[in-house]
Amino acid sequence: QLDLSGDYGDFTNRGVSTWVDATRPVGAQCHRRIFVAPVDARIIALDSRTGTPCDDFGTHGQVILDRGVVNAPEYKGEYAITSPPAIVDGLVVVGSTVADGHRAEAPSGVVRAFDARTGALRWSWDPVPRNAAEQGYDTWKGPKAHLTGAANAWSIISVDSARDMVFVPTGSASPDFFGGERLGQNLFANSVVALRASTGKMIWHFQTVHHDLWDYDVPAQPMLFTMHRGGREIPALAQATKTGFLFVLNRETGKPLFPVEERSVPASDVVGEQAWPTQPFPTLPRPLSPQRFDIADAFGTNDSTRSWCRQQLAGARSTGIFTPPSLTPKATVIFPGNIGGSNWSGVAYDPVRHLAIVPTNRLITIVDLIPRAELHGRAMSGTRFDEFAPQAGTPYGMRRRHLVAPNGAPCNPPPWGTLSAIDLETGAVKWERPFGRIAPLASVAGSDKWGSPNLGGAMVTAGGLVFAGGAVDRSLHAFDVETGKEIWSATLPTGVHGSPMTYVSASGRQFVVVAAGGHKELHAFAGEFERPGDYFVAFALPSSNDKAPHTSPVEAGHYEGHIVLDRTRLVLKWDLSVTGSAAAVTLETQGIDVTGHGSGRVSGDSLSLDVDWVFATQKCSGTMHLTGTTANHYTAIIGDLSYVDGCSGGGKKLGSFAMWKGQRRESVVMPSAR
């Protein structure tokens, strides 16, 4: 029931939350509730056994969140939800996603707590002080500064229920790249803020970036751990940031546990802007991403791509981290770029070895501000890799892009993605290794050591393994937590944008599960190797009951499943016949009148098919090439496809499919096409 009419900048959901209503007996309706906050700004309470709405929560099981905020949304999707709510002592605490760059007076980034049983609002906290009596009010300067929006907590909120505390990671104030309408330090944007869970009152705050001009949100869940120092146990918090800094704070006071220095940074050269003169730099751990990019060091896999990168960078301003954006035509290099450093994936923690495992990016972004009168013309002449934002209410629009050569290689030197292990007792980096691989560059010598941009978390197990996906190589990797050495990997149907999880079944067998849904944000690096998808993939150590994983033959029969084309998921049925190594198939989709016939070959557990398809009601047709392998003890076939879309210009597009032999056991709901 998602409202697909909205213009959602980040079409994402990072998880669900659960709460037990102790006043209801076990087995009663909504004794255990599942809370999901879909992107169209709702909280929905569901019975954990049946999935039916808990009717006593809000209105028929849901609370609408885009109402009652300062600066009401101008369109569906300007205010959204992308992360699961936090649960603490009968409260559901939720932040928000606010569209970047749309306007200065964007919707407020208010954090709210609702009663988990009734949905009634219990408290709210706005990161932008709105009246003179509030703390931090004088850090916002200008006649419209206190109407500024965003500074929202779009990532995951942490909870210390024993201390009645929630820890909120806040983002940049609106708009991201020009602060002339919100001069000053801008507390409590770009901060970690500790709130009293029962009341919403602020306990402490720590700002990671003053007067943000770089989209340096605090993007990740604050990680809570216990530090051992001088024979004492200190409740601590580690906060990963887009700048590549890892701040380690006392959880009770917000004071740094490793020294943090205020250092001078470059001034702005834009009329109306006043960059804050200093920024906080932790002395330990060292930065996990480089802090400066010299244009003379532009990278290329050959002379042609290196020349292209240098041409794009000609005349750009690059004076190190926190260089403020300049006015067109002089672009500014932002390094680390606006996806990090670290992004939403944050920190995984090994409490035995006291190690934090952090995936990071090393990727430059170039940004320039554009006078309002020139913005439309520039946007019309831009490339598909340029992102333009109006920044309404300011004198300037904005253009930004990740600087990537036509062959998919970023223009800054590799590695472009790393996995690092930090000893949180000492602040030392124990090991660091390139993470992932850009598949289109696989044939280039040395590319196995270049890493790749990544958006996805890591997980540490008690057995000393680090599992991580997130790179554009469509793989799940396992590393030795002591050394960082890669010891295992497996190819997935599509890319991973989430974190792996682990559980032990009732029989005592341990599983590792990952959601693979594709990387729309990293498509520029993955190229034709990236596919949309819709999969959960589980791995486990072998048992005596397992069949050999790579010898399960492709079997003839009736199959049902789904096919993912672009961002549309369709129910698919096919009948497959196999004679020796030859295969033939007839297929049809549910909901739209697409049918197809084709043939191909079988080789052991692998299948390839070429299909001619017809969309009868639209009077158009095309072709499709599918390749897959068996899974789930030969009862499933999962793989990739490419198709010629004869209904919209004949272009070649990519997708994926998953088919199960026989009747599907669960129902599949087909979403509206987008």
XYZ file of C-alpha atoms in Angstrom:
674
model
C 0.000 0.000 0.000
C 2.944 2.320 -0.579
C 2.071 5.619 -2.246
C 4.172 5.426 -5.407
C 3.060 8.834 -6.666
C 5.683 10.572 -4.512
C 9.047 11.858 -5.711
C 11.273 9.997 -3.246
C 14.927 10.960 -3.430
C 16.071 7.892 -1.485
C 13.711 5.005 -2.221
C 14.938 2.928 0.700
C 13.850 1.050 3.810
C 16.572 -0.002 6.270
C 14.598 -2.329 8.508
C 11.803 -2.885 11.001
C 11.526 -2.797 14.793
C 9.692 -4.912 17.345
C 8.050 -4.410 20.751
C 6.278 -6.739 23.194
C 3.139 -5.473 24.911
C 3.516 -7.059 28.363
C -0.127 -6.266 29.222
C -1.316 -8.808 26.648
C -0.893 -12.562 27.071
C 1.427 -14.526 24.822
C -0.465 -15.478 21.673
C -2.925 -12.596 21.928
C -3.411 -10.265 18.984
C -0.559 -7.701 18.882
C 1.205 -9.139 21.947
C 4.333 -8.637 19.843
C 4.231 -5.797 17.349
C 6.334 -5.170 14.273
C 6.797 -1.486 13.437
C 7.610 -0.552 9.861
C 8.123 3.018 8.680
C 7.731 3.039 4.873
C 9.211 5.786 2.743
C 5.898 7.638 2.380
C 6.134 8.861 6.008
C 4.017 6.545 8.138
C 4.523 4.261 11.133
C 2.536 1.041 10.836
C 2.056 -1.400 13.725
C 1.518 -5.039 12.723
C 0.782 -8.213 14.651
C 3.963 -10.288 14.488
C 2.122 -13.586 13.902
C -0.320 -12.545 11.188
C 0.899 -9.238 9.744
C -2.491 -7.638 10.290
C -2.556 -4.015 11.540
C -2.883 -3.393 15.295
C -6.078 -1.390 15.150
C -5.548 0.402 18.478
C -2.329 2.046 17.242
C -3.030 5.469 15.733
C -5.784 5.311 13.151
C -6.446 1.699 12.166
C -2.869 0.720 12.840
C -0.892 3.652 11.484
C 0.311 7.168 12.269
C 0.884 9.692 9.471
C 4.207 11.499 9.998
C 4.349 14.289 7.411
C 1.767 16.371 9.286
C 2.477 18.919 11.971
C 6.091 19.613 11.004
C 7.527 23.116 10.661
C 7.484 24.013 6.935
C 4.930 21.552 5.579
C 6.149 19.401 2.656
C 5.612 20.964 -0.764
C 5.266 17.579 -2.467
C 4.895 13.915 -1.554
C 8.387 12.674 -0.821
C 9.997 15.910 0.356
C 9.509 14.482 3.845
C 9.997 10.721 4.130
C 11.187 7.882 6.368
C 14.001 5.495 5.426
C 15.211 3.941 8.705
C 13.505 1.795 11.347
C 12.252 3.542 14.490
C 13.998 3.066 17.820
C 12.082 1.269 20.583
C 12.589 2.231 24.245
C 10.341 1.663 27.281
C 7.079 1.564 25.372
C 7.983 4.392 23.005
C 8.552 4.373 19.240
C 11.144 7.058 18.395
C 11.421 8.110 14.761
C 13.418 10.606 12.709
C 12.948 11.495 9.033
C 14.471 11.995 5.609
C 14.185 15.493 4.130
C 14.930 16.139 0.452
C 18.378 17.635 -0.109
C 18.817 20.895 -1.951
C 15.181 21.657 -2.709
C 14.770 24.825 -0.600
C 16.171 26.681 2.390
C 12.914 26.435 4.368
C 12.611 22.666 4.033
C 10.472 20.583 6.401
C 11.894 20.417 9.896
C 13.932 17.410 10.968
C 11.895 16.874 14.129
C 12.459 13.686 16.147
C 9.264 12.333 17.739
C 8.297 9.634 20.222
C 4.930 7.879 20.003
C 3.263 5.531 22.458
C 3.919 2.008 21.162
C 0.440 0.863 22.182
C -1.780 3.799 21.162
C 0.308 5.831 18.702
C -0.206 9.003 20.767
C 2.557 11.621 20.503
C 4.572 11.651 23.738
C 7.338 14.149 22.931
C 9.168 15.886 20.070
C 12.581 17.497 19.657
C 13.534 19.864 16.819
C 17.263 20.101 15.971
C 16.814 23.732 14.838
C 16.026 26.042 17.816
C 12.850 27.983 16.962
C 12.642 30.546 19.782
C 15.126 32.693 21.698
C 14.707 30.776 24.965
C 16.061 27.565 23.458
C 19.680 26.481 23.768
C 21.628 27.075 20.567
C 19.261 29.755 19.227
C 22.090 32.293 18.863
C 24.115 29.901 16.670
C 21.693 30.573 13.799
C 22.154 34.045 12.268
C 19.960 35.864 9.768
C 16.324 36.950 9.468
C 15.187 33.545 8.156
C 17.733 31.330 9.892
C 15.255 29.960 12.423
C 12.950 28.833 9.612
C 15.697 26.566 8.287
C 14.649 22.967 7.760
C 16.249 19.517 7.777
C 19.129 18.819 10.205
C 17.115 15.614 10.326
C 17.987 12.191 11.698
C 17.597 10.060 8.581
C 19.830 7.275 9.863
C 19.329 4.883 12.755
C 18.826 6.071 16.347
C 20.565 4.179 19.176
C 19.106 3.358 22.593
C 20.565 2.911 26.094
C 17.407 1.929 27.960
C 19.237 1.415 31.277
C 20.249 5.099 31.240
C 16.959 6.322 29.720
C 18.866 7.734 26.741
C 18.525 7.807 22.967
C 21.359 8.948 20.711
C 20.342 10.848 17.582
C 22.625 11.334 14.530
C 21.587 14.561 12.777
C 22.290 15.720 9.239
C 22.980 18.971 7.446
C 20.608 21.920 7.582
C 18.872 23.013 4.381
C 20.151 23.543 1.811
C 23.315 21.453 1.925
C 25.820 23.542 -0.040
C 24.942 27.181 0.744
C 24.491 28.560 4.243
C 24.052 32.270 3.605
C 20.480 32.156 4.899
C 21.578 30.276 8.075
C 24.887 31.856 9.095
C 26.547 30.753 12.315
C 27.656 27.473 13.840
C 24.194 25.890 13.354
C 23.719 23.794 16.479
C 22.349 21.020 16.538
C 22.786 20.057 12.892
C 25.574 17.566 12.019
C 25.699 16.359 15.600
C 25.327 13.401 17.876
C 22.631 14.412 20.364
C 21.740 12.498 23.534
C 18.097 12.878 24.569
C 16.289 11.678 27.681
C 14.243 8.798 26.265
C 11.251 9.365 28.542
C 10.939 13.128 27.929
C 12.897 14.128 24.816
C 14.970 16.653 26.819
C 18.519 17.159 25.549
C 21.270 15.794 27.813
C 24.346 16.588 25.714
C 25.423 17.251 22.143
C 28.595 16.952 20.104
C 28.826 18.649 16.707
C 30.992 16.896 14.116
C 30.776 19.684 11.469
C 30.086 23.377 12.064
C 27.928 25.247 9.525
C 27.877 22.385 7.041
C 28.437 23.288 3.372
C 29.376 19.801 2.122
C 26.417 17.472 2.856
C 28.486 15.949 5.658
C 25.530 14.439 7.523
C 26.136 12.248 10.532
C 25.032 9.266 8.456
C 25.333 6.270 10.737
C 23.890 4.782 13.878
C 25.909 5.755 16.982
C 27.640 2.562 18.131
C 27.495 1.928 21.894
C 30.291 -0.020 23.588
C 32.299 -0.248 26.804
C 35.836 1.179 26.834
C 38.428 -0.181 29.277
C 40.866 2.472 30.469
C 42.951 2.664 33.654
C 41.109 -0.237 35.234
C 37.734 1.435 34.658
C 34.844 0.557 32.406
C 33.625 3.657 30.564
C 30.268 3.693 28.750
C 31.289 4.930 25.312
C 29.971 5.781 21.860
C 31.738 5.623 18.488
C 30.388 7.792 15.682
C 31.439 7.209 12.081
C 31.142 10.207 9.742
C 31.265 11.092 6.065
C 34.490 13.023 6.690
C 36.273 9.756 7.434
C 36.666 10.702 11.101
C 35.643 8.319 13.878
C 34.697 10.248 17.021
C 34.851 8.303 20.295
C 32.796 9.913 23.078
C 31.782 9.292 26.662
C 28.223 8.026 26.374
C 27.046 9.743 29.556
C 28.614 13.180 28.972
C 29.434 13.487 25.264
C 33.057 14.389 26.081
C 35.691 13.022 23.667
C 37.649 10.010 24.929
C 40.429 10.813 22.471
C 41.395 14.491 22.102
C 39.579 16.555 19.455
C 41.193 19.734 18.100
C 39.555 22.748 16.474
C 41.684 23.533 13.396
C 41.500 26.373 10.899
C 39.905 25.530 7.557
C 39.530 27.440 4.235
C 37.248 30.474 3.966
C 34.427 30.863 1.457
C 34.889 33.019 -1.660
C 31.120 33.303 -2.353
C 29.270 36.553 -1.677
C 26.808 36.085 1.170
C 28.486 33.013 2.628
C 30.557 32.844 5.831
C 32.162 29.455 6.353
C 32.886 28.615 9.972
C 36.609 29.306 10.562
C 37.419 26.018 12.358
C 36.312 22.403 12.346
C 36.781 19.530 14.836
C 39.552 17.022 14.064
C 39.999 13.933 16.270
C 43.637 13.153 17.037
C 42.773 9.430 17.279
C 41.860 7.355 15.406
C 43.593 8.775 12.355
C 41.313 9.698 9.423
C 40.014 6.625 7.610
C 39.837 8.511 4.303
C 42.373 10.912 2.750
C 41.714 14.561 3.599
C 43.127 16.199 0.489
C 43.196 15.625 -3.247
C 45.762 17.344 -5.453
C 44.559 17.818 -9.018
C 48.012 16.883 -10.294
C 47.350 13.397 -8.889
C 44.324 12.757 -11.118
C 44.068 9.050 -11.815
C 43.373 7.173 -15.008
C 43.635 3.568 -16.105
C 45.269 4.830 -19.300
C 46.381 8.122 -20.868
C 42.915 8.785 -22.294
C 40.984 8.456 -19.029
C 43.674 10.363 -17.117
C 43.437 13.188 -19.645
C 39.633 13.182 -19.324
C 39.854 13.497 -15.546
C 42.359 16.337 -15.726
C 40.163 18.178 -18.201
C 37.155 17.904 -15.866
C 39.236 19.181 -12.953
C 40.851 22.084 -14.785
C 40.451 25.274 -12.736
C 38.776 23.523 -9.809
C 39.433 24.627 -6.240
C 40.996 21.880 -4.119
C 42.590 23.056 -0.878
C 41.766 20.114 1.367
C 38.840 18.924 3.449
C 36.236 21.596 4.286
C 36.985 23.672 1.164
C 33.700 25.602 0.700
C 31.862 25.455 -2.635
C 32.722 28.196 -5.122
C 30.736 29.973 -7.804
C 30.566 28.542 -11.308
C 32.586 28.082 -13.481
C 35.082 27.333 -10.700
C 34.102 23.953 -9.296
C 35.183 22.795 -5.835
C 36.598 19.381 -5.048
C 34.961 17.844 -1.974
C 37.113 15.057 -0.584
C 35.916 12.877 1.031
C 32.816 13.224 -1.127
C 29.248 13.413 0.064
C 28.861 9.607 0.291
C 31.865 9.427 2.624
C 34.098 8.414 4.240
C 31.666 6.310 6.123
C 28.012 6.241 5.158
C 24.883 4.771 6.753
C 26.585 1.386 7.269
C 28.547 2.762 10.222
C 30.532 0.543 12.571
C 30.543 -3.165 13.401
C 32.103 -4.064 16.761
C 34.014 -7.020 18.197
C 33.642 -6.704 21.997
C 36.261 -9.379 22.703
C 39.037 -7.807 20.643
C 37.696 -4.230 21.112
C 37.821 -3.721 17.345
C 35.584 -1.439 15.294
C 35.191 -2.553 11.669
C 34.392 0.352 9.343
C 33.698 0.256 5.574
C 34.652 3.573 3.941
C 34.703 5.295 0.559
C 37.454 7.342 -1.050
C 35.732 9.237 -3.804
C 35.802 12.873 -4.830
C 32.698 14.936 -5.521
C 32.820 18.185 -7.470
C 30.359 20.945 -6.658
C 29.690 24.454 -7.920
C 27.094 27.081 -7.074
C 25.148 28.594 -9.974
C 23.489 32.051 -9.962
C 19.740 31.569 -10.084
C 19.357 33.246 -13.497
C 21.763 30.717 -15.044
C 20.480 27.583 -13.346
C 17.894 26.482 -15.912
C 20.295 26.795 -18.829
C 23.028 24.916 -17.024
C 20.664 22.138 -16.050
C 19.451 21.763 -19.637
C 23.019 21.410 -20.902
C 24.199 19.069 -18.125
C 25.006 15.403 -18.484
C 23.120 12.477 -16.974
C 25.791 12.271 -14.272
C 25.177 15.848 -13.091
C 22.814 16.420 -10.188
C 21.224 19.870 -10.069
C 19.328 21.291 -7.084
C 17.373 24.567 -6.979
C 18.170 25.581 -3.353
C 15.090 27.829 -3.499
C 15.173 30.771 -1.140
C 18.880 31.387 -1.781
C 20.681 33.248 -4.590
C 22.225 30.045 -5.962
C 21.375 26.660 -7.338
C 23.843 23.793 -7.172
C 25.459 21.180 -9.402
C 27.361 18.162 -8.104
C 28.616 14.842 -9.371
C 30.964 12.043 -8.469
C 33.903 12.418 -10.827
C 34.120 9.096 -12.648
C 35.782 8.481 -16.019
C 33.708 6.972 -18.858
C 35.152 3.493 -18.164
C 33.894 3.536 -14.543
C 37.187 4.443 -12.830
C 37.012 7.332 -10.315
C 39.361 10.207 -11.025
C 41.141 10.085 -7.660
C 43.811 7.454 -6.944
C 42.678 4.098 -5.539
C 41.767 2.430 -3.293
C 38.206 3.707 -3.737
C 36.788 1.611 -0.932
C 38.387 0.151 2.171
C 37.596 -1.960 5.211
C 39.430 -0.847 8.366
C 39.811 -2.300 11.862
C 40.359 0.193 14.706
C 41.407 -0.733 18.237
C 38.965 1.342 20.285
C 41.088 0.967 23.436
C 44.107 2.721 21.866
C 42.719 4.455 18.763
C 45.222 2.635 16.538
C 44.269 1.317 13.098
C 45.083 -2.391 13.348
C 44.605 -3.197 9.673
C 43.172 -1.744 6.504
C 42.504 -3.391 3.160
C 40.895 -2.493 -0.180
C 37.287 -3.631 -0.201
C 35.392 -4.800 -3.272
C 36.145 -4.482 -6.936
C 34.748 -2.495 -9.852
C 33.756 -5.252 -12.254
C 34.158 -3.286 -15.522
C 37.835 -2.762 -14.597
C 38.544 -6.411 -13.767
C 40.788 -6.896 -16.815
C 43.091 -4.013 -15.814
C 46.281 -5.111 -14.073
C 46.240 -4.295 -10.363
C 42.500 -3.670 -10.174
C 42.094 -6.356 -7.509
C 43.798 -3.947 -5.079
C 41.725 -0.862 -5.965
C 38.569 -1.566 -3.991
C 35.267 0.002 -4.983
C 32.767 2.545 -3.685
C 30.503 0.758 -1.240
C 27.220 1.323 0.571
C 26.502 -1.499 2.977
C 27.466 -2.556 6.459
C 29.712 -5.179 8.018
C 29.045 -7.804 10.701
C 31.458 -9.482 13.140
C 30.868 -12.978 14.503
C 32.165 -14.521 17.715
C 34.146 -16.951 15.572
C 36.383 -14.137 14.349
C 34.855 -13.480 10.945
C 33.881 -10.170 9.365
C 31.135 -10.449 6.740
C 30.587 -7.500 4.386
C 28.880 -6.812 1.072
C 28.125 -3.310 -0.148
C 30.707 -3.052 -2.931
C 29.750 -3.152 -6.605
C 31.149 -6.638 -7.192
C 27.824 -8.354 -6.277
C 29.544 -10.476 -3.641
C 29.426 -11.246 0.048
C 32.912 -11.473 1.545
C 34.305 -12.956 4.766
C 37.531 -11.662 6.339
C 39.695 -12.722 9.265
C 38.980 -10.152 11.987
C 42.565 -10.372 13.279
C 44.354 -9.709 9.992
C 41.813 -8.504 7.413
C 42.718 -11.388 5.104
C 39.839 -12.408 2.838
C 39.028 -16.082 3.362
C 35.735 -16.588 1.489
C 33.361 -14.909 -0.941
C 30.190 -15.799 -2.800
C 28.540 -14.181 -5.804
C 25.015 -12.836 -5.228
C 22.172 -12.314 -7.716
C 22.613 -8.548 -7.407
C 24.380 -5.970 -5.261
C 24.071 -5.551 -1.491
C 22.929 -2.258 0.009
C 22.427 -3.590 3.527
C 24.262 -5.320 6.352
C 24.560 -9.097 6.751
C 22.926 -10.713 9.797
C 23.393 -14.047 11.527
C 21.200 -16.375 13.552
C 21.214 -19.916 14.928
C 18.317 -22.189 13.954
C 16.444 -24.471 16.340
C 18.671 -27.335 15.179
C 21.788 -25.428 16.220
C 22.995 -24.550 12.722
C 24.288 -21.010 12.162
C 23.200 -19.041 9.109
C 24.398 -15.799 7.548
C 21.699 -13.935 5.608
C 21.970 -10.888 3.395
C 19.398 -8.856 1.456
C 20.455 -8.204 -2.141
C 18.432 -5.485 -3.814
C 20.880 -3.709 -6.106
C 22.842 -0.459 -5.997
C 20.988 2.294 -7.830
C 23.275 4.931 -6.241
C 26.456 3.194 -7.457
C 25.292 2.354 -10.976
C 27.943 4.628 -12.521
C 30.666 2.306 -11.184
C 28.954 -1.026 -11.786
C 27.702 -0.328 -15.316
C 26.155 -3.333 -17.015
C 27.323 -5.560 -14.164
C 24.686 -4.087 -11.849
C 21.203 -5.584 -11.883
C 18.057 -4.690 -9.979
C 16.852 -7.495 -7.751
C 14.771 -8.591 -4.799
C 16.491 -11.377 -2.888
C 17.333 -12.806 0.493
C 20.351 -15.113 0.268
C 21.334 -17.449 3.112
C 24.628 -19.258 3.696
C 25.604 -21.870 6.308
C 28.419 -24.280 7.015
C 27.859 -27.640 5.300
C 25.967 -30.397 7.071
C 25.671 -34.108 6.365
C 22.191 -33.539 4.889
C 23.347 -31.084 2.234
C 23.464 -32.076 -1.393
C 26.523 -31.053 -3.366
C 25.914 -27.373 -4.087
C 27.237 -27.296 -7.638
C 25.959 -30.578 -9.073
C 22.191 -30.068 -8.805
C 20.867 -30.494 -12.350
C 18.361 -28.222 -14.046
C 15.065 -30.102 -14.110
C 12.095 -29.813 -16.440
C 8.755 -28.765 -15.028
C 6.481 -25.910 -14.060
C 8.171 -22.969 -12.294
C 6.757 -19.875 -10.618
C 8.605 -16.833 -9.325
C 9.386 -13.279 -10.282
C 11.314 -11.163 -12.692
C 12.764 -7.723 -11.915
C 13.044 -5.293 -14.845
C 14.478 -1.878 -14.012
C 12.579 -1.189 -10.749
C 9.441 -3.184 -11.601
C 8.843 -6.603 -10.072
C 6.515 -8.943 -11.995
C 5.128 -12.368 -11.145
C 6.391 -14.877 -13.709
C 5.420 -18.448 -14.625
C 7.162 -20.737 -17.044
C 7.065 -24.328 -18.266
C 10.504 -25.728 -18.959
C 11.274 -28.846 -20.988
C 14.721 -30.461 -21.070
C 15.904 -33.043 -23.610
C 19.543 -33.917 -23.122
C 21.345 -30.585 -23.189
C 18.542 -28.794 -25.075
C 15.919 -26.702 -23.270
C 12.677 -25.019 -24.347
C 10.435 -22.662 -22.405
C 7.051 -20.940 -22.568
C 6.435 -18.104 -20.124
C 3.805 -15.607 -19.045
C 3.576 -12.774 -16.549
C 0.747 -12.123 -14.117
C -1.091 -8.806 -14.189
C 0.102 -7.706 -17.629
C -0.335 -9.682 -20.819
C 3.258 -10.635 -21.656
C 3.969 -14.094 -23.091
C 7.095 -15.634 -24.547
C 8.632 -18.686 -26.179
C 12.277 -19.633 -26.361
C 14.983 -22.236 -26.362
C 18.424 -22.730 -24.923
C 20.852 -25.146 -23.353
C 21.424 -26.926 -20.047
C 24.857 -27.747 -18.666
C 24.767 -29.367 -15.239
C 23.350 -26.795 -12.842
C 23.376 -23.965 -15.428
C 20.681 -22.821 -17.834
C 20.709 -20.303 -20.682
C 17.624 -19.273 -22.645
C 16.827 -16.935 -25.532
C 13.190 -15.851 -25.511
C 11.005 -13.875 -27.911
C 8.287 -12.045 -25.938
C 5.115 -10.192 -26.903
C 3.143 -7.576 -24.956
C -0.161 -8.137 -26.694
C -2.223 -5.256 -25.302
C 0.522 -2.744 -26.150
C 1.208 -4.337 -29.540
C 4.954 -4.459 -28.994
C 7.584 -7.160 -28.606
C 11.222 -7.825 -27.820
C 13.807 -10.434 -26.938
C 15.311 -11.659 -23.686
C 18.477 -13.579 -22.775
C 18.446 -15.379 -19.402
C 21.276 -17.196 -17.648
C 20.870 -18.895 -14.272
C 21.959 -21.658 -11.956
C 20.072 -23.940 -9.602
C 19.690 -23.201 -5.896
C 17.772 -24.510 -2.874
C 18.661 -28.143 -3.677
C 17.739 -27.742 -7.378
C 14.196 -26.512 -6.624
C 15.035 -22.978 -7.741
C 16.754 -21.316 -10.679
C 18.167 -17.824 -10.047
C 20.029 -15.622 -12.472
C 20.495 -12.568 -14.676
C 18.815 -11.371 -17.805
C 19.158 -8.754 -20.490
C 16.255 -7.758 -22.661
C 15.472 -5.588 -25.639
C 12.581 -3.319 -24.686
C 10.604 -3.111 -27.885
C 7.893 -1.120 -26.087
C 10.062 1.940 -25.438
C 12.604 2.497 -28.154
C 14.314 -0.857 -28.431
C 17.018 -0.187 -25.850
C 18.863 -2.995 -24.096
C 18.116 -3.222 -20.368
C 19.131 -5.468 -17.491
C 17.294 -7.435 -14.842
C 17.248 -10.564 -12.722
C 14.910 -13.486 -12.056
C 14.176 -16.172 -9.474
C 11.987 -19.190 -10.243
C 10.819 -22.013 -7.962
C 9.714 -25.405 -9.185
C 6.007 -26.112 -8.610
C 3.438 -23.938 -6.850
C 4.816 -20.985 -4.907
C 4.106 -21.316 -1.183
C 3.713 -17.609 -0.544
C 1.690 -14.995 -2.358
C 3.503 -12.313 -4.329
C 2.054 -8.837 -4.660
C 3.000 -7.048 -7.842
C 3.716 -3.332 -7.303
C 2.731 -0.648 -9.743
C 5.343 -0.089 -12.431
C 7.554 2.970 -12.020
